Amino acid sequence: MTMNYLSTRNKDLRMTAPQAIAQGLSPDGGLLTPAVLPRLPASAVETMREMSYQQRVVYIMNSFLEGFAASELTAYAAEAYGGGKFTHEDVAPVRKLDENTHCLELWHGPTCAFKDMALQILPHLLTASLEKNDEKKTVCILVATSGDTGKAALEGFRNVDKTKILVFYPKDGVSEIQELQMVTQEGGNVGVCSVVGNFDDAQTGVKKLFADEELAAELAERGYFLSSANSINWGRVLPQIVYYASAYCDLLKTGAISKGQQINVCVPTGNFGNILAAYYAKCMGIPINRLICASNANNVLTDFIHTGTYDRNRTFYNTISPSMDILISSNLERMLFELSGRDDRLVREYMAQLAEYGSYRVDSSIRTKLKKEFIAGCCDDTQTQGMIAKMWNEQSYLIDPHTAVAFHVLEEYRQESGDDTATVVVSTASPFKFCSSVLTALGVEQQWTGTDILDQLSTHTGVAVPAPLARLKKRRRRFSGVVEKSGMKGCVLDLLK
Ligand SMILES: *Cc1c(COP(=O)(O)O)cnc(C)c1O
């Protein structure tokens, strides 16, 4: 197997695809990235046009995963996206709103957020990688979550052989629906525990567990090792490239665009993983022009794209689009690597400045490229709510707050630029995951509690509750553990008896 993955901080550090997926992060702190980005053949879009989503997965991922047979990938795609796991037969359907606006719905999976697109297939890629690397121990995935990732990871790893998963969430930091989704999780290899404090407490606690050598030694004796499933793992970025190619093929198929026609994409962005996948799809040859990066009040990326200075030294806001409440967008490092012409020395320098000062300024060549590839915009909670109401009143389309941020930024961009390029807006969560904010946006102030709020939003709009959320009502609470940060180690040792 060729060592065809490298570190963004050291191009001489090489790994195979299974090593890159099993490791998650490079030992030098860099992100593992393909040594060469494969170009799709000229006929690719024509070929994929008639394929199912699962076939498109194999077609795209195959060229990145030396050491994996197409037959293996076919089996993983079938398990991840077939068998009724996604409630829409297209898996990632494109909904037409008007002549040049289309919405790519990425929330028809088992947890109703776009994290499912990658976390349904990652466990298969990871366990296969461990086998190819001849790893004998069982992996235990540790996750600290602010909501969407934890549930998607639990559902992805549920009952997957040779894996365990333990999720920590902040006691007071997730929505009621999100908490219910996690504490009712089924599966024989899962654990869920809440931590007193906020998301930072949970995350710092998990980082400490990863660094605890005594714990590692004890677990090794029991036949386990710890790993992570966070969004910098290449195995999470790769499956996301597929839906951009897929959306393009679908637009072509329905006649919304003609062969070779360029589109824009507009992505509600936090950690920069989703929009990075769009950039890679473009590099591979999918005709994408502008990448529109939409942020909420935590607009560190908007400023970066406009000015070339990344500065995390600013107020952190808790918004109604919480999955985008982020001041350090980890996957941006891969973007810097590409835009600098793969200059690992420069990336190392910027990341060192970020660690030391919380800021860095990119050189003029990168600034120029950033502005050519990206458009950036942001909005506050009031504007987000305004857009939810507007989409509902004018288009009868119910959207969640994250998606609303994207629509707001697109609307402003179009007004300012007059650019009427056909655009795919990426919808990242079902509105039913954020019932309270959506009802408030629609002017409903008296709100029902618990899972009843799902019915309230459904009754008010006539839109059906997604099946995975409707099922929550009948689910038994399995997990009730609450620990102090100091008790997290005990949770791990209990699960991995
Ligand atoms: C995670 C998430 C995002 C942000 O995606 P990134 O890949 O981190 O940029 C946006 N919306 C929702 C609903 C999410 O769960």
Short mmCIF file of C-alpha atoms in Angstrom, two decimals, residues 66-461:
data_model
loop_
_atom_site.label_atom_id
_atom_site.label_comp_id
_atom_site.label_asym_id
_atom_site.label_seq_id
_atom_site.Cartn_x
_atom_site.Cartn_y
_atom_site.Cartn_z
CA GLU A 66 -6.11 2.55 -1.75
CA GLY A 67 -6.20 -0.70 0.17
CA PHE A 68 -10.00 -0.88 0.18
CA ALA A 69 -11.65 -3.01 -2.50
CA ALA A 70 -14.65 -1.58 -4.37
CA SER A 71 -16.62 -4.56 -3.06
CA GLU A 72 -15.83 -3.53 0.52
CA LEU A 73 -16.92 0.06 -0.12
CA THR A 74 -20.10 -1.21 -1.76
CA ALA A 75 -20.94 -3.19 1.38
CA TYR A 76 -20.27 -0.19 3.67
CA ALA A 77 -22.35 2.15 1.51
CA ALA A 78 -25.23 -0.32 1.57
CA GLU A 79 -25.10 -0.62 5.35
CA ALA A 80 -24.64 3.10 5.95
CA TYR A 81 -27.16 4.58 3.54
CA GLY A 82 -29.44 1.67 2.64
CA GLY A 83 -31.74 -0.57 4.60
CA GLY A 84 -34.12 2.20 5.59
CA LYS A 85 -31.54 4.07 7.69
CA PHE A 86 -32.38 7.20 5.76
CA THR A 87 -36.05 8.10 5.54
CA HIS A 88 -35.72 9.54 2.02
CA GLU A 89 -34.95 7.14 -0.82
CA ASP A 90 -32.56 9.64 -2.44
CA VAL A 91 -30.59 9.80 0.88
CA ALA A 92 -29.54 13.42 0.20
CA PRO A 93 -32.39 14.88 -1.88
CA VAL A 94 -32.28 18.24 -3.65
CA ARG A 95 -35.42 20.33 -3.27
CA LYS A 96 -36.17 23.02 -5.83
CA LEU A 97 -37.28 26.35 -4.36
CA ASP A 98 -37.16 28.52 -7.48
CA GLU A 99 -35.43 28.56 -10.88
CA ASN A 100 -31.97 29.11 -9.42
CA THR A 101 -32.27 28.15 -5.77
CA HIS A 102 -32.06 24.54 -4.62
CA CYS A 103 -31.84 23.09 -1.15
CA LEU A 104 -29.70 20.01 -0.45
CA GLU A 105 -31.36 18.28 2.52
CA LEU A 106 -28.78 16.41 4.56
CA TRP A 107 -30.95 15.53 7.54
CA HIS A 108 -32.94 12.46 6.50
CA GLY A 109 -30.63 10.16 8.47
CA PRO A 110 -31.22 8.44 11.83
CA THR A 111 -30.43 11.51 13.98
CA CYS A 112 -31.87 14.24 11.73
CA ALA A 113 -28.65 16.24 11.33
CA PHE A 114 -26.05 16.28 8.57
CA LYS A 115 -23.46 14.61 10.83
CA ASP A 116 -25.14 11.31 9.87
CA MET A 117 -23.83 11.63 6.31
CA ALA A 118 -20.30 10.90 7.56
CA LEU A 119 -20.91 9.15 10.88
CA GLN A 120 -23.01 6.40 9.35
CA ILE A 121 -20.11 5.21 7.20
CA LEU A 122 -17.12 6.16 9.38
CA PRO A 123 -17.49 3.16 11.75
CA HIS A 124 -17.18 0.81 8.76
CA LEU A 125 -14.13 2.63 7.42
CA LEU A 126 -12.58 2.69 10.88
CA THR A 127 -13.10 -0.95 11.81
CA ALA A 128 -11.87 -2.05 8.36
CA SER A 129 -8.81 0.18 8.80
CA LEU A 130 -8.03 -1.38 12.20
CA GLU A 131 -8.20 -4.81 10.65
CA LYS A 132 -5.95 -3.81 7.75
CA ASN A 133 -3.48 -2.37 10.27
CA ASP A 134 -3.56 -5.65 12.17
CA GLU A 135 -4.77 -3.94 15.33
CA LYS A 136 -5.80 -6.55 17.88
CA LYS A 137 -7.33 -4.34 20.54
CA THR A 138 -10.90 -3.06 20.64
CA VAL A 139 -11.34 0.64 19.95
CA CYS A 140 -13.32 2.87 22.30
CA ILE A 141 -14.51 6.12 20.76
CA LEU A 142 -14.69 9.01 23.23
CA VAL A 143 -16.84 12.00 22.29
CA ALA A 144 -17.53 15.32 23.96
CA THR A 145 -20.57 16.83 22.28
CA SER A 146 -22.55 20.02 22.22
CA GLY A 147 -25.46 18.11 20.70
CA ASP A 148 -25.49 16.82 17.13
CA THR A 149 -22.18 14.95 16.94
CA GLY A 150 -22.72 12.81 20.04
CA LYS A 151 -26.01 11.36 18.91
CA ALA A 152 -24.82 10.83 15.34
CA ALA A 153 -21.70 9.03 16.59
CA LEU A 154 -23.74 6.83 18.97
CA GLU A 155 -26.09 5.84 16.19
CA GLY A 156 -23.19 5.20 13.78
CA PHE A 157 -21.21 3.00 16.18
CA ARG A 158 -24.21 1.27 17.77
CA ASN A 159 -23.56 -2.50 17.84
CA VAL A 160 -20.57 -2.23 15.49
CA ASP A 161 -18.26 -5.19 16.22
CA LYS A 162 -14.97 -4.52 17.98
CA THR A 163 -16.00 -1.00 18.99
CA LYS A 164 -17.31 0.75 22.08
CA ILE A 165 -18.46 4.34 22.30
CA LEU A 166 -18.82 6.69 25.24
CA VAL A 167 -20.37 10.13 24.89
CA PHE A 168 -20.11 12.98 27.40
CA TYR A 169 -22.48 15.93 27.12
CA PRO A 170 -22.76 19.06 29.29
CA LYS A 171 -25.66 18.72 31.74
CA ASP A 172 -27.00 22.16 30.94
CA GLY A 173 -25.66 22.62 27.47
CA VAL A 174 -27.94 20.66 25.12
CA SER A 175 -31.58 21.00 24.10
CA GLU A 176 -34.21 18.79 25.70
CA ILE A 177 -34.72 16.86 22.47
CA GLN A 178 -30.99 16.42 22.00
CA GLU A 179 -30.63 15.08 25.57
CA LEU A 180 -33.52 12.65 25.07
CA GLN A 181 -31.98 11.45 21.81
CA MET A 182 -28.81 10.53 23.69
CA VAL A 183 -30.09 9.08 26.98
CA THR A 184 -32.48 6.74 25.15
CA GLN A 185 -29.71 5.41 22.87
CA GLU A 186 -29.94 1.69 22.17
CA GLY A 187 -27.07 -0.73 21.60
CA GLY A 188 -24.88 -3.06 23.62
CA ASN A 189 -21.60 -1.17 23.15
CA VAL A 190 -22.65 2.37 24.08
CA GLY A 191 -22.38 4.60 27.12
CA VAL A 192 -23.74 8.11 27.72
CA CYS A 193 -22.94 10.35 30.64
CA SER A 194 -23.63 13.97 31.46
CA VAL A 195 -20.97 16.21 32.95
CA VAL A 196 -21.63 19.01 35.40
CA GLY A 197 -20.73 22.22 33.62
CA ASN A 198 -20.70 23.51 30.05
CA PHE A 199 -19.38 22.10 26.76
CA ASP A 200 -15.86 23.32 27.52
CA ASP A 201 -15.82 21.30 30.75
CA ALA A 202 -16.85 18.15 28.91
CA GLN A 203 -14.32 18.75 26.15
CA THR A 204 -11.43 19.56 28.47
CA GLY A 205 -12.31 16.42 30.42
CA VAL A 206 -12.17 14.24 27.31
CA LYS A 207 -8.86 15.77 26.20
CA LYS A 208 -7.45 14.93 29.62
CA LEU A 209 -8.56 11.32 29.26
CA PHE A 210 -6.77 11.08 25.91
CA ALA A 211 -3.58 12.39 27.53
CA ASP A 212 -3.79 10.10 30.60
CA GLU A 213 -0.99 7.54 30.21
CA GLU A 214 -1.99 5.60 33.29
CA LEU A 215 -5.48 5.15 31.87
CA ALA A 216 -4.06 4.10 28.48
CA ALA A 217 -1.91 1.44 30.15
CA GLU A 218 -4.80 0.09 32.21
CA LEU A 219 -7.05 -0.05 29.14
CA ALA A 220 -4.36 -1.74 27.03
CA GLU A 221 -4.21 -4.46 29.65
CA ARG A 222 -7.96 -4.89 29.29
CA GLY A 223 -7.60 -5.03 25.48
CA TYR A 224 -8.79 -1.52 24.60
CA PHE A 225 -7.46 1.73 23.18
CA LEU A 226 -9.08 5.15 22.92
CA SER A 227 -9.83 6.99 19.68
CA SER A 228 -11.88 9.91 18.49
CA ALA A 229 -14.44 10.45 15.75
CA ASN A 230 -14.27 14.21 15.45
CA SER A 231 -14.56 16.13 12.24
CA ILE A 232 -10.86 16.46 11.47
CA ASN A 233 -10.63 12.71 10.78
CA TRP A 234 -10.28 12.25 7.01
CA GLY A 235 -12.91 9.52 7.29
CA ARG A 236 -15.44 12.23 8.13
CA VAL A 237 -14.49 14.70 5.39
CA LEU A 238 -14.39 12.17 2.55
CA PRO A 239 -18.04 10.99 2.71
CA GLN A 240 -19.10 14.65 2.58
CA ILE A 241 -17.52 15.20 -0.85
CA VAL A 242 -20.01 12.70 -2.24
CA TYR A 243 -23.17 14.73 -1.65
CA TYR A 244 -21.85 17.74 -3.56
CA ALA A 245 -21.16 15.57 -6.59
CA SER A 246 -24.51 13.89 -6.05
CA ALA A 247 -26.41 17.19 -5.88
CA TYR A 248 -24.80 18.34 -9.13
CA CYS A 249 -25.83 15.11 -10.85
CA ASP A 250 -29.38 15.46 -9.56
CA LEU A 251 -29.67 19.04 -10.85
CA LEU A 252 -28.49 17.86 -14.23
CA LYS A 253 -30.90 14.95 -14.18
CA THR A 254 -33.93 17.14 -13.49
CA GLY A 255 -32.85 19.63 -16.15
CA ALA A 256 -32.31 22.45 -13.62
CA ILE A 257 -28.84 23.00 -15.08
CA SER A 258 -27.20 22.02 -18.33
CA LYS A 259 -24.03 19.99 -18.85
CA GLY A 260 -20.94 21.79 -17.57
CA GLN A 261 -22.90 24.70 -16.09
CA GLN A 262 -21.34 26.12 -12.95
CA ILE A 263 -23.22 26.36 -9.67
CA ASN A 264 -22.57 28.13 -6.35
CA VAL A 265 -22.95 26.42 -3.01
CA CYS A 266 -23.93 28.12 0.24
CA VAL A 267 -23.00 26.30 3.48
CA PRO A 268 -23.81 27.07 7.13
CA THR A 269 -20.37 26.72 8.63
CA GLY A 270 -18.79 25.96 12.02
CA ASN A 271 -15.73 23.76 11.99
CA PHE A 272 -15.29 24.23 8.20
CA GLY A 273 -15.66 20.51 7.44
CA ASN A 274 -18.77 20.70 5.30
CA ILE A 275 -17.66 23.59 3.08
CA LEU A 276 -14.17 22.09 2.79
CA ALA A 277 -15.76 19.01 1.23
CA ALA A 278 -17.41 21.30 -1.34
CA TYR A 279 -14.00 22.77 -2.16
CA TYR A 280 -12.56 19.28 -2.67
CA ALA A 281 -15.50 18.38 -4.92
CA LYS A 282 -14.62 21.45 -6.99
CA CYS A 283 -10.93 20.47 -7.14
CA MET A 284 -11.97 17.04 -8.39
CA GLY A 285 -13.81 18.64 -11.29
CA ILE A 286 -17.42 19.23 -10.19
CA PRO A 287 -18.39 22.59 -11.82
CA ILE A 288 -18.68 24.74 -8.70
CA ASN A 289 -17.89 28.46 -8.88
CA ARG A 290 -18.37 30.34 -5.61
CA LEU A 291 -18.32 28.76 -2.14
CA ILE A 292 -20.50 30.89 0.12
CA CYS A 293 -19.48 30.54 3.77
CA ALA A 294 -22.35 31.45 6.13
CA SER A 295 -21.75 32.13 9.83
CA ASN A 296 -23.85 33.19 12.80
CA ALA A 297 -22.82 35.90 15.29
CA ASN A 298 -19.59 33.96 15.85
CA ASN A 299 -18.32 35.44 12.60
CA VAL A 300 -14.61 34.71 12.83
CA LEU A 301 -14.65 33.11 9.35
CA THR A 302 -16.51 36.04 7.75
CA ASP A 303 -13.82 38.41 8.98
CA PHE A 304 -11.06 36.04 7.93
CA ILE A 305 -12.31 35.71 4.37
CA HIS A 306 -12.83 39.47 4.06
CA THR A 307 -9.56 40.61 5.65
CA GLY A 308 -7.10 37.70 5.63
CA THR A 309 -6.70 37.95 9.41
CA TYR A 310 -7.96 35.08 11.56
CA ASP A 311 -8.60 36.31 15.09
CA ARG A 312 -10.28 34.21 17.72
CA ASN A 313 -9.81 36.89 20.40
CA ARG A 314 -13.43 37.99 20.51
CA THR A 315 -16.64 37.45 22.45
CA PHE A 316 -18.17 34.00 22.21
CA TYR A 317 -21.94 34.06 21.61
CA ASN A 318 -24.43 31.31 22.43
CA THR A 319 -26.79 31.47 19.47
CA ILE A 320 -29.91 29.62 18.27
CA SER A 321 -27.67 27.84 15.73
CA PRO A 322 -25.47 26.20 18.40
CA SER A 323 -23.66 23.76 16.12
CA MET A 324 -21.96 26.77 14.54
CA ASP A 325 -20.92 28.38 17.83
CA ILE A 326 -17.22 27.93 17.26
CA LEU A 327 -14.19 30.22 17.32
CA ILE A 328 -11.56 27.79 16.10
CA SER A 329 -12.54 26.14 12.83
CA SER A 330 -10.16 23.18 12.81
CA ASN A 331 -10.67 22.11 9.22
CA LEU A 332 -9.59 25.51 7.94
CA GLU A 333 -6.05 24.17 8.27
CA ARG A 334 -6.60 21.90 5.26
CA MET A 335 -7.88 24.89 3.26
CA LEU A 336 -4.77 26.92 4.14
CA PHE A 337 -2.65 24.00 3.03
CA GLU A 338 -4.31 23.98 -0.40
CA LEU A 339 -4.44 27.76 -0.89
CA SER A 340 -0.77 28.16 0.02
CA GLY A 341 0.14 25.72 -2.74
CA ARG A 342 0.63 22.99 -0.12
CA ASP A 343 3.24 24.93 1.82
CA ASP A 344 3.57 22.88 5.03
CA ARG A 345 6.09 25.33 6.53
CA LEU A 346 3.65 28.22 6.19
CA VAL A 347 0.77 26.20 7.66
CA ARG A 348 2.97 25.26 10.61
CA GLU A 349 3.78 28.91 11.16
CA TYR A 350 0.14 30.08 11.06
CA MET A 351 -0.97 27.31 13.40
CA ALA A 352 1.81 28.15 15.85
CA GLN A 353 0.66 31.78 15.84
CA LEU A 354 -2.93 30.69 16.38
CA ALA A 355 -1.86 28.58 19.37
CA GLU A 356 0.27 31.35 20.87
CA TYR A 357 -1.64 34.56 20.07
CA GLY A 358 -5.05 33.32 18.97
CA SER A 359 -4.56 34.98 15.60
CA TYR A 360 -2.59 34.99 12.36
CA ARG A 361 -2.56 36.89 9.07
CA VAL A 362 -2.16 35.05 5.78
CA ASP A 363 0.04 36.36 2.96
CA SER A 364 -1.32 38.28 0.00
CA SER A 365 -1.31 35.35 -2.40
CA ILE A 366 -3.55 33.35 -0.03
CA ARG A 367 -5.77 36.41 0.53
CA THR A 368 -6.30 36.74 -3.20
CA LYS A 369 -7.17 33.07 -3.60
CA LEU A 370 -9.50 33.14 -0.59
CA LYS A 371 -11.46 36.00 -2.13
CA LYS A 372 -11.62 34.28 -5.48
CA GLU A 373 -12.99 31.02 -4.09
CA PHE A 374 -15.13 32.23 -1.19
CA ILE A 375 -17.90 34.65 -0.41
CA ALA A 376 -18.58 35.15 3.28
CA GLY A 377 -21.41 36.56 5.32
CA CYS A 378 -23.01 36.29 8.74
CA CYS A 379 -26.19 37.10 10.62
CA ASP A 380 -27.51 37.43 14.15
CA ASP A 381 -30.34 35.51 15.84
CA THR A 382 -33.00 38.07 14.94
CA GLN A 383 -32.10 37.83 11.27
CA THR A 384 -32.03 34.03 11.54
CA GLN A 385 -35.53 34.00 13.00
CA GLY A 386 -36.69 36.46 10.35
CA MET A 387 -35.51 34.08 7.65
CA ILE A 388 -37.24 31.06 9.24
CA ALA A 389 -40.51 33.04 9.24
CA LYS A 390 -40.00 34.33 5.71
CA MET A 391 -39.28 30.90 4.23
CA TRP A 392 -42.34 29.52 5.97
CA ASN A 393 -44.68 32.36 5.04
CA GLU A 394 -43.55 32.78 1.44
CA GLN A 395 -42.48 29.28 0.41
CA SER A 396 -44.19 27.00 2.95
CA TYR A 397 -40.74 25.57 3.60
CA LEU A 398 -39.89 24.85 7.22
CA ILE A 399 -36.17 25.23 7.93
CA ASP A 400 -33.97 24.97 11.01
CA PRO A 401 -31.89 27.89 12.36
CA HIS A 402 -28.58 26.69 10.84
CA THR A 403 -30.13 26.44 7.39
CA ALA A 404 -31.75 29.85 7.91
CA VAL A 405 -28.33 31.42 8.44
CA ALA A 406 -27.30 30.13 5.02
CA PHE A 407 -30.44 31.47 3.31
CA HIS A 408 -29.96 34.87 4.91
CA VAL A 409 -26.35 35.13 3.77
CA LEU A 410 -27.29 34.02 0.25
CA GLU A 411 -30.05 36.61 0.04
CA GLU A 412 -27.69 39.41 1.09
CA TYR A 413 -25.01 38.25 -1.32
CA ARG A 414 -27.45 38.20 -4.23
CA GLN A 415 -28.74 41.68 -3.42
CA GLU A 416 -25.24 43.10 -3.25
CA SER A 417 -23.70 41.30 -6.21
CA GLY A 418 -26.56 40.61 -8.60
CA ASP A 419 -25.03 37.14 -9.05
CA ASP A 420 -27.91 34.88 -10.13
CA THR A 421 -25.89 31.70 -10.55
CA ALA A 422 -27.90 28.57 -9.71
CA THR A 423 -27.12 27.91 -6.07
CA VAL A 424 -27.32 24.87 -3.81
CA VAL A 425 -28.06 25.84 -0.21
CA VAL A 426 -27.02 23.15 2.22
CA SER A 427 -29.63 22.28 4.85
CA THR A 428 -27.91 20.73 7.85
CA ALA A 429 -30.63 19.84 10.37
CA SER A 430 -34.30 19.06 10.62
CA PRO A 431 -36.29 21.98 12.08
CA PHE A 432 -37.71 19.49 14.58
CA LYS A 433 -34.34 19.29 16.33
CA PHE A 434 -34.75 22.93 17.25
CA CYS A 435 -38.50 23.15 17.88
CA SER A 436 -38.40 25.93 20.42
CA SER A 437 -36.35 28.38 18.31
CA VAL A 438 -38.43 27.58 15.23
CA LEU A 439 -41.74 28.08 17.06
CA THR A 440 -40.49 31.37 18.47
CA ALA A 441 -39.55 32.48 14.95
CA LEU A 442 -43.09 31.63 13.82
CA GLY A 443 -44.50 33.77 16.62
CA VAL A 444 -45.61 30.95 18.96
CA GLU A 445 -44.69 31.95 22.49
CA GLN A 446 -46.63 29.50 24.64
CA GLN A 447 -44.65 26.33 24.12
CA TRP A 448 -45.30 22.74 25.14
CA THR A 449 -42.68 20.83 27.10
CA GLY A 450 -40.76 17.59 26.61
CA THR A 451 -41.44 15.64 23.45
CA ASP A 452 -44.87 17.33 23.18
CA ILE A 453 -43.14 20.28 21.54
CA LEU A 454 -42.56 18.06 18.49
CA ASP A 455 -46.34 17.70 18.13
CA GLN A 456 -46.84 21.40 18.69
CA LEU A 457 -44.55 22.32 15.78
CA SER A 458 -46.18 19.64 13.66
CA THR A 459 -49.72 20.78 14.50
CA HIS A 460 -48.84 24.41 13.89
CA THR A 461 -47.29 23.78 10.47
#
